[in-house]
Coordinates of C-alpha atoms and ligand atoms in Angstrom, one line a residue:
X13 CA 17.6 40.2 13.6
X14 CA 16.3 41.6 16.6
X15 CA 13.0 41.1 17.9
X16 CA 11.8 45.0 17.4
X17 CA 13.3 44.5 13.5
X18 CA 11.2 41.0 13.2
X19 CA 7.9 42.9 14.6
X20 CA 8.3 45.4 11.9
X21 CA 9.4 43.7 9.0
X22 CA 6.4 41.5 9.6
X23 CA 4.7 44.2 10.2
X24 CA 3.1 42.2 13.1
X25 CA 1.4 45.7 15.2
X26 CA -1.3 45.7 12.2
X27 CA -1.1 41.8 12.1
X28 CA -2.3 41.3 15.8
X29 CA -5.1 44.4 15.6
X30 CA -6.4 42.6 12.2
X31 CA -6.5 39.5 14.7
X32 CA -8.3 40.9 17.7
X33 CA -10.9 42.9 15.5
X34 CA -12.0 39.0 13.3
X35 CA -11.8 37.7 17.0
X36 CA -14.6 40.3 17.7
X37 CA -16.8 40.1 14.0
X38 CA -16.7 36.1 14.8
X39 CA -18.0 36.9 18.3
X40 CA -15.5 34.2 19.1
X41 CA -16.4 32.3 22.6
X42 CA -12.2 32.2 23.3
X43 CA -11.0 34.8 21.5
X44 CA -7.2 34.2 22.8
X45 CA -7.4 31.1 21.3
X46 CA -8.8 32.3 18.2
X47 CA -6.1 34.8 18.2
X48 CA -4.0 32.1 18.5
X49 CA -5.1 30.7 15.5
X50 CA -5.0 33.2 13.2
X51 CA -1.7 34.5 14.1
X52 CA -0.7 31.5 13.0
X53 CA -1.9 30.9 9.4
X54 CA -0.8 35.3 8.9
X55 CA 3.0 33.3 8.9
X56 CA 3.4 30.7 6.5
X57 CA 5.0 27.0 7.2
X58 CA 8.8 26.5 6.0
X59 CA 10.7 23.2 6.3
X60 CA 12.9 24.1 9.4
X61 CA 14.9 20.4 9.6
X62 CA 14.5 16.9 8.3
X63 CA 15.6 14.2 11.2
X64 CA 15.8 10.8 10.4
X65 CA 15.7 7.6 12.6
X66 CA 15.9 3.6 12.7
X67 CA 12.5 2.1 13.9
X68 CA 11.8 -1.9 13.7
X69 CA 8.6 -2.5 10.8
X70 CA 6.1 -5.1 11.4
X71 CA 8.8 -7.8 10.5
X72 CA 11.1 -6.4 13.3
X73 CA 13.5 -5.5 10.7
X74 CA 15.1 -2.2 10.5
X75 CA 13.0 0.4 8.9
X76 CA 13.4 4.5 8.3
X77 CA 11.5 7.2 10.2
X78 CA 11.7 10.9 9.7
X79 CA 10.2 13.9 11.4
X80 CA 9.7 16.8 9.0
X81 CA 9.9 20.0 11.1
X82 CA 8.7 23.4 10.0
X83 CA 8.2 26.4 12.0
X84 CA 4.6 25.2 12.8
X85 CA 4.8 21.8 14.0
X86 CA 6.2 18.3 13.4
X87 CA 5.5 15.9 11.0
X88 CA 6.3 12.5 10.9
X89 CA 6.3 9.2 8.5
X90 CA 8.1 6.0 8.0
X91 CA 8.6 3.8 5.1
X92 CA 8.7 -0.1 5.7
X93 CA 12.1 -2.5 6.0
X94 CA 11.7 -5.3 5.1
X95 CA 10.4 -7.5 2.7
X96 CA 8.7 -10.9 3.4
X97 CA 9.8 -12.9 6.0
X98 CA 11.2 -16.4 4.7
X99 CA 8.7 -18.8 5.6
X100 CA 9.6 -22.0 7.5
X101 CA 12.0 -22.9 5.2
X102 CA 14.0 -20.0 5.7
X103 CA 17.2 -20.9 7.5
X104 CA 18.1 -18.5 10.7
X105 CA 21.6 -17.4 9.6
X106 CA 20.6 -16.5 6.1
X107 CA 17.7 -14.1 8.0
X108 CA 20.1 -13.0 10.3
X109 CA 22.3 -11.6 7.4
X110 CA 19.8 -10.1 5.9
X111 CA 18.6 -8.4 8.7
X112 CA 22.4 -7.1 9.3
X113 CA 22.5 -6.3 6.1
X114 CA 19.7 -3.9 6.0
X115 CA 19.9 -2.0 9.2
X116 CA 23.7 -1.3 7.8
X117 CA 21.2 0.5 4.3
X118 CA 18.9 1.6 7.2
X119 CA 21.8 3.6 9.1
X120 CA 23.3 5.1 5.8
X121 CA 19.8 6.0 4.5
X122 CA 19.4 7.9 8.0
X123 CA 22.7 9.6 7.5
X124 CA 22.0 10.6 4.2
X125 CA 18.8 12.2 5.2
X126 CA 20.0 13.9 8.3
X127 CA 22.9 15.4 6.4
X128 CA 22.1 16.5 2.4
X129 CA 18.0 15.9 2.4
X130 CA 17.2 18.1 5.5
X131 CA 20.0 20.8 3.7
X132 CA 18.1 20.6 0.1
X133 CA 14.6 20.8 1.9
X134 CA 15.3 23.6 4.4
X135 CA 13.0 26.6 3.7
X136 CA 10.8 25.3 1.7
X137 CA 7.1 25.7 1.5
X138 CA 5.9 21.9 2.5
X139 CA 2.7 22.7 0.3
X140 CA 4.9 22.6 -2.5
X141 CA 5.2 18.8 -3.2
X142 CA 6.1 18.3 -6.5
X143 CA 9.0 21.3 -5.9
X144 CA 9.8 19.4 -3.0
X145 CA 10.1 15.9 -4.8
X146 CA 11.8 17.1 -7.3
X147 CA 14.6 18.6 -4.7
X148 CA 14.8 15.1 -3.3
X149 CA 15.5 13.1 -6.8
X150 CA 17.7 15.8 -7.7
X151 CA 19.7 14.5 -4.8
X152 CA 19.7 11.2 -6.5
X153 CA 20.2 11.0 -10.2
X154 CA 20.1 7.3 -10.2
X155 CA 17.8 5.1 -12.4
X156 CA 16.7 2.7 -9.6
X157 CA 17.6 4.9 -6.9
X158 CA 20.2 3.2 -5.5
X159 CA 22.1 6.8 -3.9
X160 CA 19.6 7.9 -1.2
X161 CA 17.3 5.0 -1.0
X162 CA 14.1 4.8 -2.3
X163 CA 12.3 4.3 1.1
X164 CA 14.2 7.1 3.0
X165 CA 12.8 9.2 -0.2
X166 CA 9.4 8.3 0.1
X167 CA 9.4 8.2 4.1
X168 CA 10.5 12.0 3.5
X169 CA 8.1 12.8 0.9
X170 CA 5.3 11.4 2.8
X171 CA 6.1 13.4 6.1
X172 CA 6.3 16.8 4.1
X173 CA 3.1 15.8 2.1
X174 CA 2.1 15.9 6.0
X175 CA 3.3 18.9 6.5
X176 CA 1.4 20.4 3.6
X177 CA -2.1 19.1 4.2
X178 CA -1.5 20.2 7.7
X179 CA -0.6 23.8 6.8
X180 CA -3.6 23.8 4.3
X181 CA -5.8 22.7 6.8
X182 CA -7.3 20.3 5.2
X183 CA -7.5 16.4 5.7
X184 CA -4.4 14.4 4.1
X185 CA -6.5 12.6 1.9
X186 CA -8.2 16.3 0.4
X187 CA -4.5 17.3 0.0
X188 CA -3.5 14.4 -2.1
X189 CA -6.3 14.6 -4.2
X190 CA -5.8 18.4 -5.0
X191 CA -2.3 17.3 -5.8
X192 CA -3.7 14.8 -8.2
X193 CA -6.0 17.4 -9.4
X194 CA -9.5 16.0 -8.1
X195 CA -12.3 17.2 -6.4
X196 CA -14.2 14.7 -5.0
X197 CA -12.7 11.2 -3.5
X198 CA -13.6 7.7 -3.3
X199 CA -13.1 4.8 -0.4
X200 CA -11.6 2.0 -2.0
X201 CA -13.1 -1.9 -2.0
X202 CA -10.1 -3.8 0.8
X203 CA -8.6 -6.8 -0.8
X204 CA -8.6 -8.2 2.8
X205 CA -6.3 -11.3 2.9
X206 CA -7.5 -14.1 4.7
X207 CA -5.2 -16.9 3.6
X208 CA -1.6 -16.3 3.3
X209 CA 0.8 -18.8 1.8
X210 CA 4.2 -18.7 -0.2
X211 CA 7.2 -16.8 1.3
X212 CA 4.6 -15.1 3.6
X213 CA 3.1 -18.2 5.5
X214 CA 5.0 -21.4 7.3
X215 CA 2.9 -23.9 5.0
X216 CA 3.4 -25.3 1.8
X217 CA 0.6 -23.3 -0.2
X218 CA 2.3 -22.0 -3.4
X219 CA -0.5 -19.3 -3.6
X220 CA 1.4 -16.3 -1.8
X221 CA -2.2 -14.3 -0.6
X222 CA -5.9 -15.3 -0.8
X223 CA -7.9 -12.4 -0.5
X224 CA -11.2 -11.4 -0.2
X225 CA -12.8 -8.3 -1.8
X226 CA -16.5 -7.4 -0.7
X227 CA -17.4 -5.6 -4.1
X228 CA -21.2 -5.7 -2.6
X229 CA -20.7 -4.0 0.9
X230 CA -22.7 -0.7 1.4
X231 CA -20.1 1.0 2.6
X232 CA -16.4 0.7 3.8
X233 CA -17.5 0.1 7.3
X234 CA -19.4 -3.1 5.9
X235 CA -16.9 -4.1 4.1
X236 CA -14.3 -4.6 6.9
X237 CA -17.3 -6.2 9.2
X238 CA -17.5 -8.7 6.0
X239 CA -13.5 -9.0 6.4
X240 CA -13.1 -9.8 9.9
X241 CA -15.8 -12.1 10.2
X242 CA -14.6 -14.1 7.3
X243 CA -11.1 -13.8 8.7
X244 CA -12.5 -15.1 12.1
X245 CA -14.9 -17.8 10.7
X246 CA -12.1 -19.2 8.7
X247 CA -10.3 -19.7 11.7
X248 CA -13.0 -21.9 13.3
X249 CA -13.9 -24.2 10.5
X250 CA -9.8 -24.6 9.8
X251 CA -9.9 -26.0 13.2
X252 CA -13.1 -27.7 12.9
X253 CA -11.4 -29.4 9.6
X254 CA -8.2 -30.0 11.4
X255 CA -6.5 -28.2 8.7
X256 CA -3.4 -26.5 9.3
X257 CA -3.6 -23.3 7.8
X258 CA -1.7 -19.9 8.2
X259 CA -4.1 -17.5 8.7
X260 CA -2.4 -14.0 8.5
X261 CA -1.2 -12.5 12.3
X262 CA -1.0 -16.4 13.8
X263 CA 2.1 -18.2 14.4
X264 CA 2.1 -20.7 11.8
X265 CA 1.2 -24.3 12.3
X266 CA 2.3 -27.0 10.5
X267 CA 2.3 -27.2 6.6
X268 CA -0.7 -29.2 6.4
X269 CA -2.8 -27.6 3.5
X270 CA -2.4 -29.6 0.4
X271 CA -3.3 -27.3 -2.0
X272 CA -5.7 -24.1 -3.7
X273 CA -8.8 -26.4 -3.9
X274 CA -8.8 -26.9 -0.2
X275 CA -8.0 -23.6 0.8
X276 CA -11.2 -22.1 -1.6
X277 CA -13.1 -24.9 0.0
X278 CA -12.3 -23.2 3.3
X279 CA -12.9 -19.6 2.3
X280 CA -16.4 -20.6 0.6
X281 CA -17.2 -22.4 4.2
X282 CA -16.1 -19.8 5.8
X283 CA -17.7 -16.8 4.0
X284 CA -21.4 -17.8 4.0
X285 CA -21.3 -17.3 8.2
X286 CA -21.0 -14.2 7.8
X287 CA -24.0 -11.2 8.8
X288 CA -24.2 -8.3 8.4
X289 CA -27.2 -6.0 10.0
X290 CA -28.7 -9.7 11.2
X291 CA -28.9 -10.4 7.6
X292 CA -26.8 -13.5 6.5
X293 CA -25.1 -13.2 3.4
X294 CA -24.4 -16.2 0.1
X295 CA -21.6 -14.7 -0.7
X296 CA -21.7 -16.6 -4.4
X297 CA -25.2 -15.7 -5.5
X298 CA -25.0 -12.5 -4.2
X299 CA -22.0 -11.7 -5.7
X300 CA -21.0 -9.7 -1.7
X301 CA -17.7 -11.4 -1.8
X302 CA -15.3 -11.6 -5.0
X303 CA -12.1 -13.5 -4.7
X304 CA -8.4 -12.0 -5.6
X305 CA -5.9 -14.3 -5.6
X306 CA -1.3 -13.0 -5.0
X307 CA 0.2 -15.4 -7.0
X308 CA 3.7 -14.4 -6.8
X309 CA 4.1 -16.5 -9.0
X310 CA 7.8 -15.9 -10.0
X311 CA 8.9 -16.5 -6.3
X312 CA 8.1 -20.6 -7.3
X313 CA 9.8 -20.5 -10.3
X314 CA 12.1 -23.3 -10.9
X315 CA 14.8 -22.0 -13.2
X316 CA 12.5 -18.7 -14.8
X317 CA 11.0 -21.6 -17.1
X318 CA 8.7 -23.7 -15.2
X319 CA 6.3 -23.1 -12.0
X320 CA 7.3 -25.3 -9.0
X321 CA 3.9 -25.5 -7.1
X322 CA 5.4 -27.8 -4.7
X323 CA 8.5 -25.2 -4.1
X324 CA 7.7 -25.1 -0.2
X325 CA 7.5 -29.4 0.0
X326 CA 9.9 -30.9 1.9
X327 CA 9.2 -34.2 0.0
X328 CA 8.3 -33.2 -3.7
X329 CA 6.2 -35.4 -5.5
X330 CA 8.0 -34.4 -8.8
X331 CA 4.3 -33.8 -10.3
X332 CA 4.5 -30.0 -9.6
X333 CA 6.3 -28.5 -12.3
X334 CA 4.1 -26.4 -14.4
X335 CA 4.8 -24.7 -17.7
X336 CA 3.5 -21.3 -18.1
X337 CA 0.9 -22.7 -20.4
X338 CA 0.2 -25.4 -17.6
X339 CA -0.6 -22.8 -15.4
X340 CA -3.2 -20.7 -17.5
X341 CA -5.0 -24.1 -17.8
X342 CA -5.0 -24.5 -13.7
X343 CA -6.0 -20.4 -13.6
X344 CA -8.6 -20.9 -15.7
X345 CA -10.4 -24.3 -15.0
X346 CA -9.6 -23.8 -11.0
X347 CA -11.0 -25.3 -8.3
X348 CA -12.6 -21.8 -8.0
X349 CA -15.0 -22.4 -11.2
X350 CA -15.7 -26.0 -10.4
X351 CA -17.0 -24.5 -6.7
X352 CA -18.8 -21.7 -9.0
X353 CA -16.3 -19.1 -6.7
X354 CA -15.9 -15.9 -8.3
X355 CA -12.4 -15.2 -8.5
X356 CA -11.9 -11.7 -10.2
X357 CA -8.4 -10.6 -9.8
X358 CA -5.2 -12.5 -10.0
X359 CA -2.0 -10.6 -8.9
X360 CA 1.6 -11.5 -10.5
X361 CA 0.4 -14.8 -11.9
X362 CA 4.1 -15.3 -13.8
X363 CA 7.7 -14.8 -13.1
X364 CA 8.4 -11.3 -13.3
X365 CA 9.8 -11.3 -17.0
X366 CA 6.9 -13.2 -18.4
X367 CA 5.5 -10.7 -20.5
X368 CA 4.1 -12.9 -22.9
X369 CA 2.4 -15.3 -20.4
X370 CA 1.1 -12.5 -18.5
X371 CA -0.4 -11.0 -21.8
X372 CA -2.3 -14.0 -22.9
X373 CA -4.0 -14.8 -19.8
X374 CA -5.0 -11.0 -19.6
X375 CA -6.3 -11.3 -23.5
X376 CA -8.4 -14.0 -22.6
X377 CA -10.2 -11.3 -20.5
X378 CA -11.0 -13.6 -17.5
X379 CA -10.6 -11.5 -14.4
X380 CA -8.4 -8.5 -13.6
X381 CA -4.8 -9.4 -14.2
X382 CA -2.4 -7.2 -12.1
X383 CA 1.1 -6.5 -13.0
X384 CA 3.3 -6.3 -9.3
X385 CA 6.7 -7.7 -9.6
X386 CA 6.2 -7.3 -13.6
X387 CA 5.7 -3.8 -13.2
X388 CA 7.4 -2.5 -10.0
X389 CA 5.5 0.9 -10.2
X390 CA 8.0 1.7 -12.7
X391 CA 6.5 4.2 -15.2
X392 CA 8.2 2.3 -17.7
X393 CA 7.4 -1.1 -17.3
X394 CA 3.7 0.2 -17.2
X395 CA 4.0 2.3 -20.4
X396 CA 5.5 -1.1 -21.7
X397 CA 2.4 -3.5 -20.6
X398 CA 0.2 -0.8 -21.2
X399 CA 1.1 -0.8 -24.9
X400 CA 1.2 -4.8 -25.0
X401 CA -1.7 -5.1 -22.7
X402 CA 0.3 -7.2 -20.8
X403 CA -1.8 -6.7 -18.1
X404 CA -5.0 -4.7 -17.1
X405 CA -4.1 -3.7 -13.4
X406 CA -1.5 -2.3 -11.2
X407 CA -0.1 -2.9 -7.7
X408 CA 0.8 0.4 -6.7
X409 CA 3.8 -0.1 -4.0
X410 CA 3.7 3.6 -2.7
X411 CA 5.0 2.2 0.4
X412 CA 8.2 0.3 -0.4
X413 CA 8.9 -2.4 1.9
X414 CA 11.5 -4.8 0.0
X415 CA 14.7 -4.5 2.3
X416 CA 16.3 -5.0 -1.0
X417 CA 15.2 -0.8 -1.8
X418 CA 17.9 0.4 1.1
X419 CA 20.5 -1.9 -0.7
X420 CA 22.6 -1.0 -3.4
X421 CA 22.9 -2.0 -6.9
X422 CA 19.4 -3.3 -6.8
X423 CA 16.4 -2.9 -9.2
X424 CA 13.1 -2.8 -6.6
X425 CA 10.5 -0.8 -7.5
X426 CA 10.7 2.8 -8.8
X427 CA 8.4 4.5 -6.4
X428 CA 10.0 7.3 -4.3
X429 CA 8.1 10.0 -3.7
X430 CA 4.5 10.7 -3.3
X431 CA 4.4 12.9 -6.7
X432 CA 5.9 9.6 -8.5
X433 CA 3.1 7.9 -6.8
X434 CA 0.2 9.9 -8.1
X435 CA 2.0 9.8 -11.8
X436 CA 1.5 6.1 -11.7
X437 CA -2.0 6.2 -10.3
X438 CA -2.6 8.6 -13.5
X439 CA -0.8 6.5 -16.1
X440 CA -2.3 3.3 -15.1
X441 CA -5.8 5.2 -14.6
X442 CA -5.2 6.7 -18.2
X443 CA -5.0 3.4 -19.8
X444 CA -8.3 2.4 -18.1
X445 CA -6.8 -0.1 -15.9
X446 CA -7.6 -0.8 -12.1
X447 CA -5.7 0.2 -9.6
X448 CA -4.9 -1.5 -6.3
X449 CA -2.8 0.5 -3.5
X450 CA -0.7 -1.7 -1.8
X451 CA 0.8 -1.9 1.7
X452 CA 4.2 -4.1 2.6
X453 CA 4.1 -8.2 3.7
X454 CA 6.6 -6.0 6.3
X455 CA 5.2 -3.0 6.7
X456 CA 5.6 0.1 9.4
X457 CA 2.9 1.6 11.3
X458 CA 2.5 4.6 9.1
X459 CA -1.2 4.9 7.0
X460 CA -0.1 6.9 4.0
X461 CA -1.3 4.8 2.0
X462 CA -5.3 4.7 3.3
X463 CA -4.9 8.4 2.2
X464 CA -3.5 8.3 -1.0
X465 CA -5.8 5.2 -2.0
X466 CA -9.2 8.0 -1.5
X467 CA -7.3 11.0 -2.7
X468 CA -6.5 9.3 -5.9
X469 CA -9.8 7.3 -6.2
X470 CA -7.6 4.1 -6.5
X471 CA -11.0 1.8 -6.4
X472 CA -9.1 -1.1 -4.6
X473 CA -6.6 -0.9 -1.7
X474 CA -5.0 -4.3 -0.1
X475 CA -3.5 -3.6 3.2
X476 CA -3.7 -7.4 4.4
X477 CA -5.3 -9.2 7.3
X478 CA -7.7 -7.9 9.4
X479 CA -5.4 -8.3 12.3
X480 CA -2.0 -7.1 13.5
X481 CA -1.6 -3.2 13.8
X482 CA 0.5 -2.3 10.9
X483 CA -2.4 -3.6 8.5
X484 CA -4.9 -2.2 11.1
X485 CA -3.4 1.4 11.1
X486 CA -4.3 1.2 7.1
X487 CA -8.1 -0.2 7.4
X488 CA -8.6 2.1 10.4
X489 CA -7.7 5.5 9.0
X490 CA -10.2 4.6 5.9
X491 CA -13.0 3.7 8.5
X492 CA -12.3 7.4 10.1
X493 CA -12.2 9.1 6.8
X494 CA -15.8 7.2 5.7
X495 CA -17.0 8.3 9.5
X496 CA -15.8 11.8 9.2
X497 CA -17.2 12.2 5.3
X498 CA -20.7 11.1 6.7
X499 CA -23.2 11.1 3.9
X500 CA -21.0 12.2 1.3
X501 CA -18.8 9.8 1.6
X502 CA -18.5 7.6 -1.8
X503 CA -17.8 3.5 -1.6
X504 CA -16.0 2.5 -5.0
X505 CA -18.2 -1.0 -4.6
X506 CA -19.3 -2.2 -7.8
X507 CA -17.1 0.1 -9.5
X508 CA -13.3 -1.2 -7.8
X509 CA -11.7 -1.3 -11.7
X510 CA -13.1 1.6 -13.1
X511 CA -13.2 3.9 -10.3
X512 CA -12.2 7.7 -11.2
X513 CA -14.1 10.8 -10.0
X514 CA -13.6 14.3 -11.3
Ligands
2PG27 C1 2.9 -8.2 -2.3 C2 3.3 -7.7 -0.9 C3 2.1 -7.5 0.0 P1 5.8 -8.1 -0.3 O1 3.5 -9.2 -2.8 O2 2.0 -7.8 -2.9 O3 1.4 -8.6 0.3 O4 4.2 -8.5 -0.3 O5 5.9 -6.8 0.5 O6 6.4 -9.3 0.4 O7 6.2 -8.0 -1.7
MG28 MG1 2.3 -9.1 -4.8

């Protein structure tokens, strides 16, 4: 088309005189820049090309990247590698292989984008997410989606969800929550790691994540302040102990910590150093601090029937294996009552396919009982626990980091586009259970999922440490959202398992 034919199919003579004359009613102090500006929005954003790449994710393992291009801009996202690294007993070649393995998914996943997800998406409207996610799972009519990937799905989902709240105008977050149909958002409560054992830490803790979650902070802002000085107090009295103890983002030290009594002892040292606003804070009467507790628990399971709690012990005392029944007794007279230590949330407390474990701890109504492995965001794992209250919370693994998602033939969770994402929120939501927005052990640098935790109202978010910049990109983008809503921002606080707006 030539130029003269563009100019008057768009009719773009009026176009530019509509522009100059709002550029004069708005008394506009740069009127070519407001010009500019509305030219821009009189043509409408259309997917132009979907580029894929390998990046490294916080692991260093191969992890996809896509730029979304439209006629306006660029938009890009990634969706995290790897899954956790093996701990110290993980033996080099076995890594190696792994690694090998996945940057083979990685390149195919890139391929497959570049060639049949950029052709599907070309010249569509990037506000148009569920059209948009639909057009990509059309491309894959696999249960588990083992064709395209589920990361380099979601990693191009994300970007175009980008794309959308950028043509809109609007913040991400305010797009996501229109897409989930709200009009008002909440800041979630951070389930801020501070102790990190299992396959995510070179000691011999079988706990996988000990977390804290500052329920009583004012605010977001204080909540993070409560985080990192926990996080960093920690540190000192670990030394001050001589304990050996991973603390998330350090090189590990040696496998010293004997077990969960010792590590609550350090967190309840630990916590009541903490000030906020020169006030200094009891965590346990005050209720500022409640404990969550990542289990993992199937990842220490010695043939699916018992619980090996000494699975990361060089010399094994033999003691250690726990039946399931064994292991409701230890969750429910823990160390943590003894030391009157409010522990409020326990993730993935049995292997995977307990279903009947998981249900009667969560009908004994102790804490929040969160479904990860068990459920794998699957919509029909949930609809399955929801109807045998086999839990009463899920992890929400919008981000999927398991390496094992690029590779074929594999079930990992179900998640693979940011539409998927929000169902889950719903369904879970629906059910009245809480919902915690989880990042990655090995995650990429991208914050999605700070923005989808407000724009659903998730009420709890757990990004991990407060160190390392692939958990700091997370935590940081919800402080800037809290700065930029000002006063009406809302802190879910009290309310992280019931929070819902309208
Ligand atoms: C989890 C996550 C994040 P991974 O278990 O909840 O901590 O770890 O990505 O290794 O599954
Ligand atoms: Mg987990």
């Amino acid at each position: 088309m030539s130029v003269q034919d563009y100019l008057d199919r768009h009719q773009l003579s009026r176009k530019i005189e509509e522009a100059v004359n709002a550029a004069v009613r708005a008394k506009s102090s740069d009127p070519a820049l407001f010009i500019a500006g509305h030219m821009r929005r009189a043509t409408s954003a259309v997917i132009t090309r979907v580029r894929a790449r390998q990046i490294l994710d916080g692991h260093g393992a191969p992890a996809v990247e896509v730029e979304l291009h439209t006629n306006k801009a660029v938009h890009r996202a990634s969706a995290a590698g790897a899954g956790a690294p093996e701990g110290a007993a993980a033996g080099a070649a076995r890594d190696a292989e792994r690694r090998k393995n996945l940057a083979r998914a990685v390149a195919d996943a890139v391929r497959v984008i570049n060639d049949k997800v950029s052709e599907a998406l070309v010249g569509m409207d990037p506000q148009q997410q569920t059209q948009i996610d639909q057009a990509i799972i059309d491309l894959d009519k696999s249960r588990h989606k083992v064709e395209l990937g589920a990361n380099a799905m979601l990693a191009v989902s994300i970007a175009a969800c980008k794309a959308g709240a950028a043509e809109k105008e609007v913040p991400f977050y305010k797009h996501i929550a229109d897409l989930v149909g709200k009009s008002s958002s909440m800041l979630p409560v951070p389930a801020i790691t501070v102790i990190n054992g299992g396959k995510h830490a070179g000691n011999v803790l079988p706990v996988q994540e000990l977390m804290i979650l500052p329920v009583g902070a004012k605010s977001f802002e204080e909540a993070m302040q409560m985080g990192s000085e926990t996080y960093h107090n920690l540190k000192l009295h670990a030394e001050h102990a001589r304990a050996k103890v991973m603390l998330p983002g350090l090189e590990p030290v040696l496998p010293m910590l004997p077990n969960m009594a010792w590590v609550a002892v350090l967190v309840i040292t630990g916590a009541p150093a903490i000030t906020v606003d020169g006030t200094t804070h009891s965590r346990t009467q005050e209720g500022v601090l409640s404990l969550p507790l990542a289990l993992a628990a199937g990842r220490g399971t010695k043939g699916g029937k018992k619980y090996d709690l000494e699975f990361k012990s060089a010399k094994k005392s033999g003691q250690n294996f726990k039946t399931g029944d064994d292991m409701i007794e230890i969750l429910i007279i823990p160390s943590f009552s003894v030391l009157e230590y409010p522990l409020v949330s326990i993730e993935q407390p049995f292997d995977k396919d307990d279903w009947e474990l998981s249900k009667k701890l969560t009908t004994l109504e102790l804490c929040q009982v969160m479904g990860d492995d068990l459920l794998m965001s699957d919509p029909e794992r949930i609809k399955r626990a929801v109807n045998e209250y086999t839990c009463n919370a899920l992890v929400l693994k919008a981000s999927i980091g398991s390496s094992i998602c690029f590779l074929k033939n594999i079930h990992a969770n179900q998640i693979g586009t940011v539409t998927e994402a929000i169902e889950v929120v719903k369904q879970a939501k629906d059910a009245h259970w809480g919902v915690m927005v989880s990042h990655r052990s090995g995650d990429t640098e991208d914050s999605f999922i700070a923005d989808l935790a407000v724009g659903a109202s998730a009420g709890q978010i757990k990004a991990g440490a407060p160190c390392r910049g692939e958990c700091l990109t997370k935590y940081n983008q919800l402080l800037r959202i809290e700065d930029e809503l000002g006063s009406d921002s809302v802190y879910a606080g009290e309310n992280w398992r019931t929070a819902s707006t309208s």
